[in-house]
PDB file of C-alpha atoms in Angstrom:
ATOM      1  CA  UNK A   1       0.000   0.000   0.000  1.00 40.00           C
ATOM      2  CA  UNK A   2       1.787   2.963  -1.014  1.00 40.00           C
ATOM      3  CA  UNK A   3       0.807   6.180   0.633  1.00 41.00           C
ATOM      4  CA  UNK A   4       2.604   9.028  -1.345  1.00 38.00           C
ATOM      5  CA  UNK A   5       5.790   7.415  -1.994  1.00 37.00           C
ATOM      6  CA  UNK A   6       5.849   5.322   1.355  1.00 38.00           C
ATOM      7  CA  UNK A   7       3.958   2.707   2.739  1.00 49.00           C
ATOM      8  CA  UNK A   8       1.817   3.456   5.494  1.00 50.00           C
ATOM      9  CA  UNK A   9       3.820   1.708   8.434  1.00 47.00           C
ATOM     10  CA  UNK A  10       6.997   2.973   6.944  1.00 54.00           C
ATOM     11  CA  UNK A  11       7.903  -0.137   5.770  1.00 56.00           C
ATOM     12  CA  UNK A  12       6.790  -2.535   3.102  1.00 58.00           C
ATOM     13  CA  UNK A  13       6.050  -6.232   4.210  1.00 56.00           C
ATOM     14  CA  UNK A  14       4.910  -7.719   0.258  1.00 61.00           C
ATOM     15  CA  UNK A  15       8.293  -9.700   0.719  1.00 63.00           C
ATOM     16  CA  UNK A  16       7.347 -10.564   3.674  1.00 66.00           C
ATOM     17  CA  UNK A  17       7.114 -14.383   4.922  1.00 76.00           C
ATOM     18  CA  UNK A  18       4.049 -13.778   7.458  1.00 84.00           C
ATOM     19  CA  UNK A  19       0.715 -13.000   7.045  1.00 87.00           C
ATOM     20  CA  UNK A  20       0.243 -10.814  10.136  1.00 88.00           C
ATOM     21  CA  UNK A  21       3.025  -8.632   8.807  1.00 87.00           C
ATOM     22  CA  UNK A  22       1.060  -8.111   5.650  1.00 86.00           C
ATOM     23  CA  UNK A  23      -2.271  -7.674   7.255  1.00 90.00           C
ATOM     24  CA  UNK A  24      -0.780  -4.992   9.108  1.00 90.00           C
ATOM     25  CA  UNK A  25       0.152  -3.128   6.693  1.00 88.00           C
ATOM     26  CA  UNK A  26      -3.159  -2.923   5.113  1.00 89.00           C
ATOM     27  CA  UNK A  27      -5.120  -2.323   8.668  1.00 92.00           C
ATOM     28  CA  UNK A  28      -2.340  -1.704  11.133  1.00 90.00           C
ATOM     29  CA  UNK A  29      -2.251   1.883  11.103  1.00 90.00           C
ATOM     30  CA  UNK A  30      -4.887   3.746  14.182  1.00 90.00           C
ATOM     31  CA  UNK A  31      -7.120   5.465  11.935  1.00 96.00           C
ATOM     32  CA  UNK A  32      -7.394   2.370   9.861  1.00 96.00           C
ATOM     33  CA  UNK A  33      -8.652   0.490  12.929  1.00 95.00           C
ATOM     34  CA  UNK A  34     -11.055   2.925  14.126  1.00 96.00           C
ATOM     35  CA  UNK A  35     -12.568   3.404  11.038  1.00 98.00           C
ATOM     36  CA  UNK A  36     -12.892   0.146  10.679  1.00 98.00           C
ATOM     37  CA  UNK A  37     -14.261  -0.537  14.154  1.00 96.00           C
ATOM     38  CA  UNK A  38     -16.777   2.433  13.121  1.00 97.00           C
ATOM     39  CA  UNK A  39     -18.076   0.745  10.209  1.00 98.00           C
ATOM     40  CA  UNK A  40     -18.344  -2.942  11.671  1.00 97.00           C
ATOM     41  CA  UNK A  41     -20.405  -1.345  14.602  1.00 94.00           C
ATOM     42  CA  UNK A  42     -22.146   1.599  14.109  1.00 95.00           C
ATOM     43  CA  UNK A  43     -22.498   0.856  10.564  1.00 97.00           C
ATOM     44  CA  UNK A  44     -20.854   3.954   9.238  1.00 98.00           C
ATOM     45  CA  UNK A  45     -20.724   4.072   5.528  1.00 98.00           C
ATOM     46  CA  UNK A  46     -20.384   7.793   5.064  1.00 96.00           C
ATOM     47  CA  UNK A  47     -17.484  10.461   5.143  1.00 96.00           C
ATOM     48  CA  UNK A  48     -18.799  12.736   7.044  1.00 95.00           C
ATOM     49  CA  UNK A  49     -19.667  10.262   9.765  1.00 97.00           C
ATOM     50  CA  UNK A  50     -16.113   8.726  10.265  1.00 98.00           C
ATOM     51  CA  UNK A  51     -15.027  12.421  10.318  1.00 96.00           C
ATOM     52  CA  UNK A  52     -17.753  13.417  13.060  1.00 96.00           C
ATOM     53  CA  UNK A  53     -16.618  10.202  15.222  1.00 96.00           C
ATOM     54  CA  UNK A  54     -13.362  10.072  15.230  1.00 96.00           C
ATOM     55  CA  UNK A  55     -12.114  14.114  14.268  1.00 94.00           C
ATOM     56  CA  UNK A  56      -9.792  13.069  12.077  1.00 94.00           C
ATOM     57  CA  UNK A  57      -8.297  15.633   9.625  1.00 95.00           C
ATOM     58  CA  UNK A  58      -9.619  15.243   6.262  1.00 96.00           C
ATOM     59  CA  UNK A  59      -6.700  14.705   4.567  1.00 96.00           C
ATOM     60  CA  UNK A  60      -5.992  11.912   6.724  1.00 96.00           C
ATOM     61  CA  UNK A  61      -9.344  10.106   6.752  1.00 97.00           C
ATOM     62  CA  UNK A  62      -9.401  10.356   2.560  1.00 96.00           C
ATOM     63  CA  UNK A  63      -6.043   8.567   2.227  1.00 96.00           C
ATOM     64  CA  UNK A  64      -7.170   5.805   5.021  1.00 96.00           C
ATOM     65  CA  UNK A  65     -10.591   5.741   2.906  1.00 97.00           C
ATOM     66  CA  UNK A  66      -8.740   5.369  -0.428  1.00 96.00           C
ATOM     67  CA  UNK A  67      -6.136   2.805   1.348  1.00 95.00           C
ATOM     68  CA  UNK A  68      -8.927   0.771   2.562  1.00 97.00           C
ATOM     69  CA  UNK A  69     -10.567   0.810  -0.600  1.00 98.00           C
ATOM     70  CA  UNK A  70      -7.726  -0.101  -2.779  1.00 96.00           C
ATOM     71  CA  UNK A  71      -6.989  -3.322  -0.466  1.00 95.00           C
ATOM     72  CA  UNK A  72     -10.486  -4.668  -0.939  1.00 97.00           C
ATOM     73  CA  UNK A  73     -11.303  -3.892   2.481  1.00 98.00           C
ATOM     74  CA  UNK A  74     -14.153  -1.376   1.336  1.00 98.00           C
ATOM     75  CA  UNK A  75     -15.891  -0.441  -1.739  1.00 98.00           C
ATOM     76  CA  UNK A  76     -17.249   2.632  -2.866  1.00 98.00           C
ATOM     77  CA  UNK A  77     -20.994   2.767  -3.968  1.00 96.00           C
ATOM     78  CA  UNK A  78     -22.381   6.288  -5.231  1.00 93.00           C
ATOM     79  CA  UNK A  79     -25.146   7.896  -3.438  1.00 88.00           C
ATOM     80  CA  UNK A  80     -27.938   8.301  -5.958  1.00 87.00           C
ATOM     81  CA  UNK A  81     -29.425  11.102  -3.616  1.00 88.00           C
ATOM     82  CA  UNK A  82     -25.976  13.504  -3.188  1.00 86.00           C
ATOM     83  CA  UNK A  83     -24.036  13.769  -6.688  1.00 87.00           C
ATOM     84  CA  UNK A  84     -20.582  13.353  -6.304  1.00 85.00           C
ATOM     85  CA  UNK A  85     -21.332  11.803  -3.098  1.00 88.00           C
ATOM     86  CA  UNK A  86     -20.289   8.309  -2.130  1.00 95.00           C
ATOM     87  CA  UNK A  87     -20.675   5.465   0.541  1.00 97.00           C
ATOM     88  CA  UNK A  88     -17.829   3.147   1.935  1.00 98.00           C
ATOM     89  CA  UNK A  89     -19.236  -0.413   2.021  1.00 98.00           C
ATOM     90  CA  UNK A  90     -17.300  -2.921   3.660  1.00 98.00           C
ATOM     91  CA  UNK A  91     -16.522  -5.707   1.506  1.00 98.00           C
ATOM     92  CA  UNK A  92     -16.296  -9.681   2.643  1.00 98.00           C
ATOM     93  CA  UNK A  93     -12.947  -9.258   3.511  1.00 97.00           C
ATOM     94  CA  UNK A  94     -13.493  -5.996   5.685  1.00 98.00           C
ATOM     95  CA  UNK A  95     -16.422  -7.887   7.487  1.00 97.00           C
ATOM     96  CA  UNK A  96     -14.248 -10.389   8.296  1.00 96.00           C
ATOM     97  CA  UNK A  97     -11.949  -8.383  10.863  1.00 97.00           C
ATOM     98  CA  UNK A  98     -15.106  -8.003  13.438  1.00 95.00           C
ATOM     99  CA  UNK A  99     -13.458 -10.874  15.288  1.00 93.00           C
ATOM    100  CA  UNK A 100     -10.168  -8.869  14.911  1.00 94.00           C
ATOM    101  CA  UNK A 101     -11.558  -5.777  16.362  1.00 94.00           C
ATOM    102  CA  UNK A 102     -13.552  -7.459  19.123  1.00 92.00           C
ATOM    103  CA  UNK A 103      -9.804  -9.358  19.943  1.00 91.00           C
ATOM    104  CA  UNK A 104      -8.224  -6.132  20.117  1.00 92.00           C
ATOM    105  CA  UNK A 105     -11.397  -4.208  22.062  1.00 91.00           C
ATOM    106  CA  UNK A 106     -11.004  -7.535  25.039  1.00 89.00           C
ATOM    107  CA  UNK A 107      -7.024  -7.377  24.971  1.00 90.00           C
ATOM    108  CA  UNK A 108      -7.606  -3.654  25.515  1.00 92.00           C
ATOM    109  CA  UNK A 109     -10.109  -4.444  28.461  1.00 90.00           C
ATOM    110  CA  UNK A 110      -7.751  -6.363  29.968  1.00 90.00           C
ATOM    111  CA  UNK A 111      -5.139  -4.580  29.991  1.00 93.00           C
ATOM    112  CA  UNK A 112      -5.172  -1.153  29.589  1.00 93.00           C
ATOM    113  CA  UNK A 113      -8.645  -0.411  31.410  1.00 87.00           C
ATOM    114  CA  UNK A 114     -12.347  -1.281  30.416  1.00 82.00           C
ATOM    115  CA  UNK A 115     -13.523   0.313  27.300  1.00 83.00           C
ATOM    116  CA  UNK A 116     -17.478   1.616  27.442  1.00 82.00           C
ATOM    117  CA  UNK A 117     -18.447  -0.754  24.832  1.00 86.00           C
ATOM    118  CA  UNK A 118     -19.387  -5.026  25.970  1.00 87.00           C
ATOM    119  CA  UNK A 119     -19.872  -7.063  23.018  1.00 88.00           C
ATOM    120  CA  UNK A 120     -23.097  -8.874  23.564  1.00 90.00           C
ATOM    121  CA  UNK A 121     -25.042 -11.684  21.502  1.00 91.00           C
ATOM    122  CA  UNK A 122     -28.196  -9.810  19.878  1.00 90.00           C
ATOM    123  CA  UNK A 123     -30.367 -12.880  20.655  1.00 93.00           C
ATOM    124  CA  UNK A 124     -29.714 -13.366  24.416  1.00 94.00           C
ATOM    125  CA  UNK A 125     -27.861 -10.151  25.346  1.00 93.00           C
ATOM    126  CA  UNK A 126     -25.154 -11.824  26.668  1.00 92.00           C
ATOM    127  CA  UNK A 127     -21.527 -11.132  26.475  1.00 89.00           C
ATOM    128  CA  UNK A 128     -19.670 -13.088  23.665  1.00 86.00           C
ATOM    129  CA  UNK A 129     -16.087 -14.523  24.107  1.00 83.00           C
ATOM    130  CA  UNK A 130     -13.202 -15.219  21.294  1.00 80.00           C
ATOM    131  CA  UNK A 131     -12.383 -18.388  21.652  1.00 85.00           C
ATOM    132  CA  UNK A 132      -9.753 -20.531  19.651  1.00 89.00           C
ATOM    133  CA  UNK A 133     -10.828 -23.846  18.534  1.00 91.00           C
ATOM    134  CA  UNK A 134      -9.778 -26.964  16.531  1.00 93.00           C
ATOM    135  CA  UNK A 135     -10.486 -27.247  12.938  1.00 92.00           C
ATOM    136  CA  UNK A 136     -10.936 -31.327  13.357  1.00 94.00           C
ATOM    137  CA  UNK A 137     -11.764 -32.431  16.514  1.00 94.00           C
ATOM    138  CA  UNK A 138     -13.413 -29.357  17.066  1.00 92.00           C
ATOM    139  CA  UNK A 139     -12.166 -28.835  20.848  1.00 93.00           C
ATOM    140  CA  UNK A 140     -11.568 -25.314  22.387  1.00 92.00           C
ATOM    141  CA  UNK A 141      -7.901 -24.754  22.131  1.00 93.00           C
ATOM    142  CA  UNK A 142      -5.959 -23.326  25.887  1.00 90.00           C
ATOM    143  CA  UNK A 143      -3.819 -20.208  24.311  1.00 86.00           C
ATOM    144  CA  UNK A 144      -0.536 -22.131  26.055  1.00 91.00           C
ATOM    145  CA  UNK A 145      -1.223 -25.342  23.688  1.00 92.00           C
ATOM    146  CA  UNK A 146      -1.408 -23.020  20.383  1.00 90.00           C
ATOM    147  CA  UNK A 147       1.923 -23.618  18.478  1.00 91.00           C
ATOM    148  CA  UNK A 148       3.046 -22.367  15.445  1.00 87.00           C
ATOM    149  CA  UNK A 149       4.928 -24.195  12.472  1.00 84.00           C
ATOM    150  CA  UNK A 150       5.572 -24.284   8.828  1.00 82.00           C
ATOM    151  CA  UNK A 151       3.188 -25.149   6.238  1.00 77.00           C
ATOM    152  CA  UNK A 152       3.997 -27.879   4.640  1.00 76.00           C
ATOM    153  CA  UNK A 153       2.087 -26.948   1.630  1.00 69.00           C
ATOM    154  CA  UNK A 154       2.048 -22.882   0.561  1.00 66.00           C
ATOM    155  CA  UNK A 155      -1.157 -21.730  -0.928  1.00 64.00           C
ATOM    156  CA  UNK A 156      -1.316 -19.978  -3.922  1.00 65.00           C
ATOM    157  CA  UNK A 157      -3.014 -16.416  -3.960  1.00 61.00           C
TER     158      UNK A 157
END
């Protein structure tokens, strides 16, 4: 993701042998994050209401926008009613960080001080709870018996 002239950690990870390297380059950067969290939650699809919640300079929020778009993450969709006008729409692959976000929202419960948001289920109203599990047996997985190793196998894409 280049951001004029330089990427937008500072540092380019496309040769990069790990996937959370690259995924932070595309969402690692604060106002990436909160704009995301903004549009996963409140459902923000407009400009002007990322720039309302998080007061983010404009120039700023129009190159995260952009950034986010050209990674997939959102798409644009033009707003019959307001000419020139458009809506961010977040695409499969930007839906799919909610489980990110809520990660990072817990880890920040924990350990930098409770947040004002809970993350509840909308049927019971209950608090929900990231949980690693096993792709075959199916088991919940204790964080201190996660390991990590080489695929034996690299995907392509």
């Amino acid at each position: 993701m280049q951001e004029t002239g330089r990427c937008m950690l500072g540092r380019m990870y496309e040769g990069e042998d790990c996937a959370a390297a690259r995924a932070l380059e595309l969402v690692g950067e604060r106002w990436s994050l909160l704009i995301l969290r903004d549009a996963l939650f409140r459902h923000f699809t407009r400009y002007s209401q990322f720039q309302s919640s998080l007061a983010i300079a404009p120039n700023i929020l129009a190159k995260r926008l952009n950034t986010l778009v050209e990674a997939g993450i959102f798409r644009t969709h033009a707003l019959e009613t307001r000419p020139g006008h458009q809506e961010y729409l977040l695409t499969e692959m930007g839906q799919s960080l909610k489980p990110v976000i809520i990660a990072l929202t817990r880890w920040g419960d924990q350990w930098v001080g409770p947040g004002p948001v809970e993350f509840v289920h909308h049927q019971c109203d209950t608090e929900v709870e990231h949980e690693i599990r096993c792709t075959v047996c199916g088991d919940d997985v204790a964080l201190a018996d996660v390991q990590v190793r080489l695929r034996a196998v690299r995907p392509v894409g």
